Coordinates of C-alpha atoms in Angstrom, one line a residue:
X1 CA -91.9 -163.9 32.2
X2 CA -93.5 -163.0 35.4
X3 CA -94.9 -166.6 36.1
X4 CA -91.1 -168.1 35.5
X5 CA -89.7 -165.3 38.1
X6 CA -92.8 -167.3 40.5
X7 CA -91.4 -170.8 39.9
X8 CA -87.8 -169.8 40.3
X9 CA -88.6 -169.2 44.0
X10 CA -88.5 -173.3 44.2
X11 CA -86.1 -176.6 43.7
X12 CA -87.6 -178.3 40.9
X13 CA -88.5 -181.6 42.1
X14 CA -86.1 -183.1 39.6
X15 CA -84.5 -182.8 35.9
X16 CA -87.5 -182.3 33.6
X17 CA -87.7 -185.2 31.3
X18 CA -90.8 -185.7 28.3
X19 CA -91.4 -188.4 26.4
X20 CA -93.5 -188.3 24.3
X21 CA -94.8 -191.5 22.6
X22 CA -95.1 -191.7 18.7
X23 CA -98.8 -190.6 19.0
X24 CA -98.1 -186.9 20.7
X25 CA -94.8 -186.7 18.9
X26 CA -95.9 -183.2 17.3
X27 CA -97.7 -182.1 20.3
X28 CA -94.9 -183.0 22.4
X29 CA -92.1 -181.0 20.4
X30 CA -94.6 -178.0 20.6
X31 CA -94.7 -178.2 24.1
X32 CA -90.8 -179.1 24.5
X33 CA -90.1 -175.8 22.2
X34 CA -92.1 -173.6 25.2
X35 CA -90.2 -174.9 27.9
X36 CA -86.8 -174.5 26.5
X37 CA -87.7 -170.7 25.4
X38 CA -88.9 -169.8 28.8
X39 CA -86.1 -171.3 30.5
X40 CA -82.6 -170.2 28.5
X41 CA -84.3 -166.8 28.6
X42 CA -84.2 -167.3 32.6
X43 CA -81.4 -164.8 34.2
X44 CA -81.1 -166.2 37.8
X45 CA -78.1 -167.1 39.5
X46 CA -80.3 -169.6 40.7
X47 CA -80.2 -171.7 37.4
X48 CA -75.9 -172.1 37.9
X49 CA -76.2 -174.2 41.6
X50 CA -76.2 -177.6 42.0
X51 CA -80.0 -178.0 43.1
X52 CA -80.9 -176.7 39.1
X53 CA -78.4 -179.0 37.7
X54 CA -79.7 -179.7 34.0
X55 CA -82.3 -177.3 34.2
X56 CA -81.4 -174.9 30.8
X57 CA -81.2 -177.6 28.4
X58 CA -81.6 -177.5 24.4
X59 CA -84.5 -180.4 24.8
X60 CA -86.4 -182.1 27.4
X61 CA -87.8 -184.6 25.4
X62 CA -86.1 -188.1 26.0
X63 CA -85.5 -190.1 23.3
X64 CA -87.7 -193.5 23.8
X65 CA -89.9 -195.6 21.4
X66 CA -92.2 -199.1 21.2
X67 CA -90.5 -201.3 18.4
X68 CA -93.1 -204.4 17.0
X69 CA -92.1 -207.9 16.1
X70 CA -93.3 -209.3 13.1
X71 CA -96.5 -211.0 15.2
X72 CA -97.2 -207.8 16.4
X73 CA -96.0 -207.5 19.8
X74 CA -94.1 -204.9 21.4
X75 CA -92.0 -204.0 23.9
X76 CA -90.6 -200.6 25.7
X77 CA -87.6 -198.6 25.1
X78 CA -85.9 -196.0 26.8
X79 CA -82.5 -194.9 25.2
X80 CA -81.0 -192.6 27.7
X81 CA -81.0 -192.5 31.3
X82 CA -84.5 -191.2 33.5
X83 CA -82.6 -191.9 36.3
X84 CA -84.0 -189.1 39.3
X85 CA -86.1 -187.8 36.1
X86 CA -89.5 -186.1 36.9
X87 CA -90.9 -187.4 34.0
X88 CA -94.1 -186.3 31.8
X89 CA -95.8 -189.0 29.7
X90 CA -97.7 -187.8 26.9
X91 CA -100.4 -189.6 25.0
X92 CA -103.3 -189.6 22.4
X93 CA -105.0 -193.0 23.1
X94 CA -106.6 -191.9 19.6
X95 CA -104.8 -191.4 17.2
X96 CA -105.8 -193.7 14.6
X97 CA -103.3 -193.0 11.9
X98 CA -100.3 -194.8 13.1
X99 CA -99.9 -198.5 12.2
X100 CA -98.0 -201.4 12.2
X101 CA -97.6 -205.0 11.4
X102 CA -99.3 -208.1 12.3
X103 CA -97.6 -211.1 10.0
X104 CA -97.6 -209.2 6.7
X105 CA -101.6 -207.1 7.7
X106 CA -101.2 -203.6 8.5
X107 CA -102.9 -202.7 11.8
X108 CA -104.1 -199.0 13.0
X109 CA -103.7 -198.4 16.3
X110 CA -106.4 -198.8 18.6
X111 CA -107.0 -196.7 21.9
X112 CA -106.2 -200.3 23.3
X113 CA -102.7 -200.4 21.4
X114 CA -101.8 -197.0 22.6
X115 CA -102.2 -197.7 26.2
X116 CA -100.2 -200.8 26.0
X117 CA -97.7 -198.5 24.4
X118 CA -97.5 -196.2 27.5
X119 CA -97.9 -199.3 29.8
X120 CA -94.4 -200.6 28.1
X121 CA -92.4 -197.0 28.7
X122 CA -93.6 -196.9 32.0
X123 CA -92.2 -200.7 32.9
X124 CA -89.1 -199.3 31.1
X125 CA -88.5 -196.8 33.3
X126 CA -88.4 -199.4 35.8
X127 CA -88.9 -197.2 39.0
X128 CA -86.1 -195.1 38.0
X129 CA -87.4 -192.0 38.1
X130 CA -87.8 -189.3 41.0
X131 CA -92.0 -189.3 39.7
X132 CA -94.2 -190.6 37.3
X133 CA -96.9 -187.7 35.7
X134 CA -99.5 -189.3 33.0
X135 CA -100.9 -186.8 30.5
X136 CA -103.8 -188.3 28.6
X137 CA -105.6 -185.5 26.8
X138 CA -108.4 -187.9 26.0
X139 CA -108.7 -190.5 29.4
X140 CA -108.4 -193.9 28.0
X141 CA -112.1 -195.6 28.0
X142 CA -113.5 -192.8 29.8
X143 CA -117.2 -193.3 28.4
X144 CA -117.0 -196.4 30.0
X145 CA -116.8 -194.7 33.5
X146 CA -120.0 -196.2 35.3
X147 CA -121.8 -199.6 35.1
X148 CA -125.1 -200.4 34.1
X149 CA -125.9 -204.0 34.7
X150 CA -123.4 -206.6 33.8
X151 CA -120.3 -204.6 32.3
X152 CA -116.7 -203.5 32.7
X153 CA -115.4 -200.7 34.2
X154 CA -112.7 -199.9 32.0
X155 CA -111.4 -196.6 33.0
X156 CA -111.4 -197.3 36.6
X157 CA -109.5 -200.4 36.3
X158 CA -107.1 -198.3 33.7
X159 CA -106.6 -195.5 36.7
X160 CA -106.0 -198.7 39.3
X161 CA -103.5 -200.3 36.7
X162 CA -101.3 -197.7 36.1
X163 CA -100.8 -195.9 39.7
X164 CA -100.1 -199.7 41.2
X165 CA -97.4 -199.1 38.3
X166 CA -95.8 -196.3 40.2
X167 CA -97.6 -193.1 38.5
X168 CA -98.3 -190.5 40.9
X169 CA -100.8 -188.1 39.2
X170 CA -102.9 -188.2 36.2
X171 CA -103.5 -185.2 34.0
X172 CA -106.4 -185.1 31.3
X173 CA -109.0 -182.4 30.0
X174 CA -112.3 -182.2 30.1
X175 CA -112.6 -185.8 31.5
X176 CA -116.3 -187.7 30.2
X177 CA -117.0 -187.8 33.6
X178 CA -114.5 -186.5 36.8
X179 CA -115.8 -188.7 39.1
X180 CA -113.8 -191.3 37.6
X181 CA -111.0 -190.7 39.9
X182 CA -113.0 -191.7 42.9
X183 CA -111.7 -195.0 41.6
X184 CA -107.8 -194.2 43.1
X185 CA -108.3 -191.4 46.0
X186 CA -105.2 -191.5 47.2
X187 CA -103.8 -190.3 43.9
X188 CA -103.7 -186.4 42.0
X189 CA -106.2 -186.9 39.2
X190 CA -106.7 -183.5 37.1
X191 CA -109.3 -182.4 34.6
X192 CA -108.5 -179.6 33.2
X193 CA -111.1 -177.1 30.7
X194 CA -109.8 -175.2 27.8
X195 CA -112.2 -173.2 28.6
X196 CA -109.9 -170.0 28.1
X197 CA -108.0 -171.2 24.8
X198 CA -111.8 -171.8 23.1
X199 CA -112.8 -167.8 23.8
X200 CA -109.4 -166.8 22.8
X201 CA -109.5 -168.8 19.7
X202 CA -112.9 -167.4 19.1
X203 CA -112.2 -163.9 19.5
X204 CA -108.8 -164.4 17.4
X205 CA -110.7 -165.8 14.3
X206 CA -114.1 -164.6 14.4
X207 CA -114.4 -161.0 14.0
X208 CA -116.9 -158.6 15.7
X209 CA -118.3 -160.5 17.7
X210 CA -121.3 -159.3 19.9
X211 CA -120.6 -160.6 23.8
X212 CA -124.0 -159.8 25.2
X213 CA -127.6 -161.4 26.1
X214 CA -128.7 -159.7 23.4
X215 CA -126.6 -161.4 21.2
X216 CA -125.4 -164.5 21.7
X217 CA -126.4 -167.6 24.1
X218 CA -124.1 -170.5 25.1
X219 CA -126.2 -174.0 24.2
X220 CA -125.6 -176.9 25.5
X221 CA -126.5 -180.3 23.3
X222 CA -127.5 -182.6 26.6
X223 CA -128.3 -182.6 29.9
X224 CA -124.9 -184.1 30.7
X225 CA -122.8 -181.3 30.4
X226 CA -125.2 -178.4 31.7
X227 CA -121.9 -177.8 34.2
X228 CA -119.8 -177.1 31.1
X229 CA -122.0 -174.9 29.7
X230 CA -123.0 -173.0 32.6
X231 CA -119.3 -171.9 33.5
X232 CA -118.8 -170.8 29.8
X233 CA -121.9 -168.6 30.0
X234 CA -121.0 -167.2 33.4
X235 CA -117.9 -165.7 32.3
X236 CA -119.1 -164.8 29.1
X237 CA -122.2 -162.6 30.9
X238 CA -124.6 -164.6 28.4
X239 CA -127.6 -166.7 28.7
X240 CA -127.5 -170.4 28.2
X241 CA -130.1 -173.0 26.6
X242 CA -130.0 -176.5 26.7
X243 CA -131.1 -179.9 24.9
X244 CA -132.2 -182.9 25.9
X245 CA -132.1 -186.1 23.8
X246 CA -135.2 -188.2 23.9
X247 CA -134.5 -191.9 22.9
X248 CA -135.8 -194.9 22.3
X249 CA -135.0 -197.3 25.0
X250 CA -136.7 -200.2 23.5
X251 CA -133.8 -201.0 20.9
X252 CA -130.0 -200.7 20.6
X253 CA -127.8 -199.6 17.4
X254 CA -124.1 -199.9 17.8
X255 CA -124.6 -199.9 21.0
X256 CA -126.6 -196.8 22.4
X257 CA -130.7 -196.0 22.1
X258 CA -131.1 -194.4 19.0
X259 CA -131.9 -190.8 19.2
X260 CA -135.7 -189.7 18.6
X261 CA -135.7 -185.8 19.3
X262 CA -133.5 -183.2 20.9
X263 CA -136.2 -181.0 23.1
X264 CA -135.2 -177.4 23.5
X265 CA -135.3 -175.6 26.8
X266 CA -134.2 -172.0 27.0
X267 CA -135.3 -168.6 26.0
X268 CA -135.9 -166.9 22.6
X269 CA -133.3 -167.1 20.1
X270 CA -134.0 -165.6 16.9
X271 CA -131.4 -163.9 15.5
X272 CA -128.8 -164.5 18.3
X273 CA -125.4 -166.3 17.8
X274 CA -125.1 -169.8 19.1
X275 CA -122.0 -171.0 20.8
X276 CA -122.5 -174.9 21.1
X277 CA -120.1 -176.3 23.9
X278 CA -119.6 -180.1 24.3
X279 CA -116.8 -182.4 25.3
X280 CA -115.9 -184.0 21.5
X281 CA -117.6 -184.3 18.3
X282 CA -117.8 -188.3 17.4
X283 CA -120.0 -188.9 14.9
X284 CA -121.1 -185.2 14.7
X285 CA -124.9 -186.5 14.1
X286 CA -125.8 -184.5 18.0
X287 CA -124.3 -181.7 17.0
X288 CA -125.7 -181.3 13.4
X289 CA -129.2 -182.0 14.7
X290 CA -129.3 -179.6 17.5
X291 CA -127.5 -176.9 14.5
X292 CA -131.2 -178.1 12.4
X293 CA -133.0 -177.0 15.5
X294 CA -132.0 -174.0 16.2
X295 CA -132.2 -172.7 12.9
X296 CA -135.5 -173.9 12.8
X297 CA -135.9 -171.2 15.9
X298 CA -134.1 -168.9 13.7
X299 CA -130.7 -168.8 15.3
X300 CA -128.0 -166.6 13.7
X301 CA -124.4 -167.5 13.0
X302 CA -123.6 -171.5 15.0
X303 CA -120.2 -172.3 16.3
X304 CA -119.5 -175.2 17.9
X305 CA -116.8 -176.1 20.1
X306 CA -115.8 -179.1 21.2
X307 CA -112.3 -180.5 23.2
X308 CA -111.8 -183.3 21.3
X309 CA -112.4 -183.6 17.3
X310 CA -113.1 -187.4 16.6
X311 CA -115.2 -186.8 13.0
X312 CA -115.5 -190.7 13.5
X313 CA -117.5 -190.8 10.6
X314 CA -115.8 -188.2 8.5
X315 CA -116.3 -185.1 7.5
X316 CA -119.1 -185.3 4.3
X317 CA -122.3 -184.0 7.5
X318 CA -120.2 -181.1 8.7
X319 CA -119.3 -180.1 5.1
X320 CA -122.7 -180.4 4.4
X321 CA -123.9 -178.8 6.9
X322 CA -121.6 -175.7 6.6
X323 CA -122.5 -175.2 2.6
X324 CA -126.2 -175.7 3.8
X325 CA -125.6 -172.8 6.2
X326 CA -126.5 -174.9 9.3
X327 CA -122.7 -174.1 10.7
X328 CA -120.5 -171.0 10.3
X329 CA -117.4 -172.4 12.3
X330 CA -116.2 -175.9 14.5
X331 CA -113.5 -175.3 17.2
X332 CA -112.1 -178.6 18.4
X333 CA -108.1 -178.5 20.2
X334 CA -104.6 -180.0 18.9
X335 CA -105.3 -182.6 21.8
X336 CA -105.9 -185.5 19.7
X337 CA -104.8 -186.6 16.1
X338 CA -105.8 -184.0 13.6
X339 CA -105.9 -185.3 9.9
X340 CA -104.7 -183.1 7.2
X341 CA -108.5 -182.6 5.4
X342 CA -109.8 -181.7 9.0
X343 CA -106.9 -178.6 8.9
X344 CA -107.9 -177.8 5.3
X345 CA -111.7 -177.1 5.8
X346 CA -113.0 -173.6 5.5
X347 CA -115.2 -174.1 8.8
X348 CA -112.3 -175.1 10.8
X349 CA -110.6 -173.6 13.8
X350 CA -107.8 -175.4 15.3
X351 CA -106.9 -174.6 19.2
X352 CA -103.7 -175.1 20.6
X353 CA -103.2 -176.5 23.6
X354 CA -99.5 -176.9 23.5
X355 CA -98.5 -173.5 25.7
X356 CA -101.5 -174.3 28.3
X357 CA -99.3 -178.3 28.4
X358 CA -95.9 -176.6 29.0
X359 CA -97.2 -174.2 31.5
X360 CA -98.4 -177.3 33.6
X361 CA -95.6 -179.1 33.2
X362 CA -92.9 -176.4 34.3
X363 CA -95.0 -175.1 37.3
X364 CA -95.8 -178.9 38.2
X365 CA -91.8 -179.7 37.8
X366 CA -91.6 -177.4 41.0
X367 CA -94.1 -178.8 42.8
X368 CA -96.1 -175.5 42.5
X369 CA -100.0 -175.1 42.4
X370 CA -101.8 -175.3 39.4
X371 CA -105.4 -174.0 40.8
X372 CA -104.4 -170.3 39.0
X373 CA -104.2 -172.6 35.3
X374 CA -107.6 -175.0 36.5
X375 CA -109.7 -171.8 37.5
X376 CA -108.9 -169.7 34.3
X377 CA -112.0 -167.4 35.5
X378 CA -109.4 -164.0 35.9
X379 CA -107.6 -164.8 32.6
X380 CA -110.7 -164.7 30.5
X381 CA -111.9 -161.4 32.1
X382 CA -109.0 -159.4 31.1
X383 CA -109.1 -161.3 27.8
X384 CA -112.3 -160.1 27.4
X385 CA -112.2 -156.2 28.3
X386 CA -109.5 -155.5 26.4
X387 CA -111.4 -157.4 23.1
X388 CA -114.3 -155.1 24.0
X389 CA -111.7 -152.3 24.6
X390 CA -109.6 -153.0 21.2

């Protein structure tokens, strides 16, 4: 409890209220469940004055939902008061298996739908709370974070819309691309890396591993997350190698150049162990083709890790892939909708973020710094020794 005895030393900013909307529901009671174990097992004579009022409760979450009329529109609802709340929003702009009704035609929600879900709880709070905190694991249209020619900017007008609604900071992970929240300065924008919970969820499940040049290289499948890469391979004390996609800029397939070759740049890897780092896993077709190529070079066992598992074209290439011997294991985190065949394959390693949540939402409640949880560099060292020590 040493980090609790820390935030004690501080007035919380205000009575900790969650509310999670019907797409974090699981991952919100996770998180709630942390909270309210660290807390009741608090003994501060603190916790009985007026200025922690509320603050050892049973639950945190706040009981609110977005009911649809029979056209399909929807409106807010909070049932209990938020009034002087700190208040944490939490949302999964993709989880596709909720539905509803549009005049008798069942619907799945859209990243679109979600967004208008939060947008509704947020005017339903109606400025009634102390402050406003987003957290939006995956940022809503954040691979449409720059122009090119005559387009949108979707995320940047998102960001705009909802702190001119009265939210004060924005939490995500591993953010497309950070510079995204150049679009509202004024404003706390984090991007957080689960870097740590990937190695610890890779040293939990894989056994005997070998953490050395020698053995093991962290790979990165495009240029565009190099920085990624490179902090994983720093901590780790390994080499890194990288791929860059060659396409063909003379045509467009649902909507991006078509992929002609991944190019390989790195050292030797024959019998080395790959750890393949990325942001998410859509259709998997990078991944699996940069898997082909290094086995090509001879690579040994392939794990990939990715933040967010999408699988927007199923599952049939990975499974494929793994019985073909191209893939020993995929990490991908609880941060989005996991499906109930994703949790059943052999290959799969689920990471859970929910502890790494509640720990930001606690220390943030006291208006403590989070730089110790965004810079995870000291936690993975001792993580590692005592692996190497077990």
């Amino acid at each position: 409890m040493p980090q609790q005895e820390k935030i004690i030393e501080t007035i919380p900013v205000g009575p900790l209220g969650i509310i999670a909307l019907e797409s974090s529901k699981e991952l919100g009671q996770k998180v709630n469940n942390y909270i309210v174990s660290w807390r009741n097992e608090l003994n501060s004579e603190h916790t009985s004055t007026i200025a922690f009022a509320g603050y050892q409760r049973d639950s945190y979450l706040i009981n609110a939902s977005c009911p649809r009329f029979g056209s399909g529109e929807a409106k807010g609802i909070i049932k209990e008061t938020v009034r002087g709340d700190d208040l944490y929003l939490l949302v999964d702009v993709c989880n596709y298996s909720l539905t509803y009704s549009v005049c008798g035609q069942v619907n799945h929600m859209s990243p679109d739908d979600h967004y208008q879900d939060l947008k509704r709880i947020i005017a339903a709070v109606g400025g009634k709370a102390r402050r406003i905190t987003v957290i939006m694991p995956f940022l809503y249209e954040s691979r449409q974070h720059k122009r090119s020619s005559r387009e949108s900017l979707d995320c940047a007008l998102a960001l705009q819309e909802l702190t001119n609604m009265g939210v004060e900071s924005i939490i995500t992970f591993d953010a497309h691309d950070p510079r995204v929240q150049n679009a509202i300065p004024l404003k706390s924008f984090e991007t957080v890396q689960p870097t740590y919970q990937f190695i610890k969820a890779l040293l939990k499940n894989v056994p005997d591993l070998n953490l050395d040049p020698n053995h093991m290289m962290v790979i990165s499948p495009d240029e565009g997350g190099m920085s990624r890469a490179v902090y994983f391979a720093n901590v780790l004390g390994i080499d890194l190698g990288m791929f860059y996609k060659r396409r063909d800029y003379s045509t467009i397939v649902n909507g991006r150049n078509p992929i002609v070759a991944h190019e390989f740049l790195g050292d030797d890897i024959e019998g080395k162990d790959m750890l393949i780092i990325d942001d998410m896993i859509s259709s998997g077709e990078s991944m699996i083709d940069v898997a082909t190529e290094l086995k090509k070079r001879k690579a040994g066992k392939i794990f990939v890790c990715a933040t967010f598992g999408l699988f927007t074209n199923g599952f049939k290439k990975f499974d494929e892939a793994y019985e073909q011997g191209l893939i020993d294991r995929v990490l991908t985190t609880n941060l989005v909708y996991q499906s109930a065949e994703l949790l059943s394959k052999p290959y799969y390693i689920s990471v859970d973020m929910s502890k790494y949540i509640a720990l930001l939402i606690d220390t943030l409640n006291h208006d403590k710094s989070i730089s110790e949880f965004l810079s995870p560099t000291e936690r993975i060292q001792k993580l590692l020794n005592k692996y190497k020590n077990r």
